[in-house]
């Protein structure tokens, strides 16, 4: 629901992190796709890059070369591009499953339990 609300906001551009297409990219193209996404967000600012289910994406795949490359590029782009005008938002049910190198760059906002 929070991600849908962000997409409806007229004040800034929302860019979805298309995990399937990024992971299906060729060798070396994974990093380029992540880099292009954040460079586009920088160009369109104010903007928000959205990644859904990050915990599912990174859990159990930590030894994969593609996932290692993806995580390395993602953390580099977060360090380089995130600012008050370029946001990165991820939704996940188990933030404790996120890799430490990603989790340390995020602010966790827990949802109220119903």
CSV table of C-alpha atoms in Angstrom, one decimal:
chain,number,residue,atom,x,y,z
A,1,UNK,CA,0.0,0.0,0.0
A,2,UNK,CA,2.8,2.4,0.8
A,3,UNK,CA,4.5,1.8,-2.5
A,4,UNK,CA,1.2,2.3,-4.4
A,5,UNK,CA,0.8,5.6,-2.6
A,6,UNK,CA,4.3,6.7,-3.7
A,7,UNK,CA,3.5,5.8,-7.3
A,8,UNK,CA,0.4,8.0,-7.2
A,9,UNK,CA,2.3,11.1,-5.9
A,10,UNK,CA,2.6,13.8,-8.5
A,11,UNK,CA,5.5,15.5,-6.9
A,12,UNK,CA,8.2,13.1,-7.8
A,13,UNK,CA,9.0,10.3,-10.2
A,14,UNK,CA,8.8,6.7,-9.1
A,15,UNK,CA,11.1,4.1,-10.7
A,16,UNK,CA,10.5,0.4,-10.0
A,17,UNK,CA,13.5,-1.8,-9.5
A,18,UNK,CA,12.6,-4.5,-12.0
A,19,UNK,CA,14.4,-7.4,-10.4
A,20,UNK,CA,13.5,-10.0,-13.0
A,21,UNK,CA,14.9,-8.0,-15.9
A,22,UNK,CA,18.0,-7.0,-14.0
A,23,UNK,CA,18.7,-10.6,-12.9
A,24,UNK,CA,18.2,-11.9,-16.4
A,25,UNK,CA,20.7,-9.4,-17.9
A,26,UNK,CA,23.9,-10.8,-19.3
A,27,UNK,CA,27.3,-11.0,-17.6
A,28,UNK,CA,28.2,-7.4,-16.6
A,29,UNK,CA,24.8,-6.1,-17.6
A,30,UNK,CA,23.4,-6.6,-14.1
A,31,UNK,CA,25.6,-3.8,-12.7
A,32,UNK,CA,24.9,-1.6,-15.7
A,33,UNK,CA,21.2,-2.0,-15.3
A,34,UNK,CA,21.3,-1.0,-11.6
A,35,UNK,CA,23.6,1.9,-12.4
A,36,UNK,CA,21.3,3.1,-15.2
A,37,UNK,CA,18.3,3.0,-12.9
A,38,UNK,CA,19.9,5.2,-10.3
A,39,UNK,CA,21.4,7.6,-12.9
A,40,UNK,CA,17.9,8.0,-14.3
A,41,UNK,CA,16.5,8.7,-10.8
A,42,UNK,CA,19.3,11.3,-10.4
A,43,UNK,CA,18.3,12.9,-13.7
A,44,UNK,CA,14.5,12.9,-12.9
A,45,UNK,CA,14.8,14.1,-9.3
A,46,UNK,CA,12.9,14.4,-7.1
A,47,UNK,CA,12.5,10.7,-7.5
A,48,UNK,CA,12.1,7.4,-5.7
A,49,UNK,CA,13.6,4.0,-6.6
A,50,UNK,CA,11.3,1.2,-5.3
A,51,UNK,CA,12.3,-2.4,-4.6
A,52,UNK,CA,9.6,-4.8,-3.4
A,53,UNK,CA,10.4,-7.9,-1.3
A,54,UNK,CA,14.1,-7.3,-0.9
A,55,UNK,CA,14.3,-9.9,1.9
A,56,UNK,CA,13.1,-12.6,-0.5
A,57,UNK,CA,15.4,-11.4,-3.2
A,58,UNK,CA,18.6,-11.6,-1.1
A,59,UNK,CA,17.8,-14.5,1.2
A,60,UNK,CA,19.4,-17.8,0.3
A,61,UNK,CA,21.1,-16.4,-2.8
A,62,UNK,CA,24.1,-14.8,-1.2
A,63,UNK,CA,26.6,-17.1,-2.8
A,64,UNK,CA,25.4,-16.5,-6.4
A,65,UNK,CA,27.8,-14.4,-8.4
A,66,UNK,CA,24.9,-12.5,-10.0
A,67,UNK,CA,23.5,-11.6,-6.5
A,68,UNK,CA,26.9,-10.6,-5.2
A,69,UNK,CA,27.3,-8.3,-8.2
A,70,UNK,CA,23.8,-6.9,-7.8
A,71,UNK,CA,24.3,-6.2,-4.1
A,72,UNK,CA,27.7,-4.6,-4.7
A,73,UNK,CA,26.3,-2.3,-7.4
A,74,UNK,CA,23.2,-1.5,-5.4
A,75,UNK,CA,25.2,-0.5,-2.3
A,76,UNK,CA,27.5,1.7,-4.4
A,77,UNK,CA,24.6,3.4,-6.1
A,78,UNK,CA,22.9,4.0,-2.7
A,79,UNK,CA,26.1,5.6,-1.4
A,80,UNK,CA,26.5,7.7,-4.6
A,81,UNK,CA,22.9,8.8,-5.4
A,82,UNK,CA,20.6,8.7,-2.4
A,83,UNK,CA,19.8,12.1,-1.0
A,84,UNK,CA,16.7,14.0,0.1
A,85,UNK,CA,15.8,14.3,-3.6
A,86,UNK,CA,16.6,10.7,-4.6
A,87,UNK,CA,15.0,8.2,-2.3
A,88,UNK,CA,15.3,4.4,-2.1
A,89,UNK,CA,12.3,2.6,-0.7
A,90,UNK,CA,12.1,-1.2,-0.1
A,91,UNK,CA,9.3,-3.2,1.4
A,92,UNK,CA,10.1,-6.4,3.2
A,93,UNK,CA,8.5,-8.7,5.7
A,94,UNK,CA,11.8,-9.7,7.4
A,95,UNK,CA,14.3,-6.9,7.4
A,96,UNK,CA,16.6,-9.1,9.5
A,97,UNK,CA,17.2,-11.2,6.4
A,98,UNK,CA,18.7,-8.3,4.4
A,99,UNK,CA,22.4,-8.5,3.9
A,100,UNK,CA,24.3,-6.4,6.4
A,101,UNK,CA,25.9,-4.2,3.7
A,102,UNK,CA,22.4,-3.2,2.5
A,103,UNK,CA,20.6,-3.1,5.9
A,104,UNK,CA,23.2,-0.6,7.4
A,105,UNK,CA,22.2,1.9,4.6
A,106,UNK,CA,18.4,1.7,5.3
A,107,UNK,CA,16.2,3.3,7.9
A,108,UNK,CA,13.6,0.7,9.1
A,109,UNK,CA,10.1,2.0,9.7
A,110,UNK,CA,8.1,-0.8,11.2
A,111,UNK,CA,4.5,-1.0,10.4
A,112,UNK,CA,2.0,-1.2,13.2
A,113,UNK,CA,0.7,-4.6,14.0
A,114,UNK,CA,-3.1,-5.0,13.6
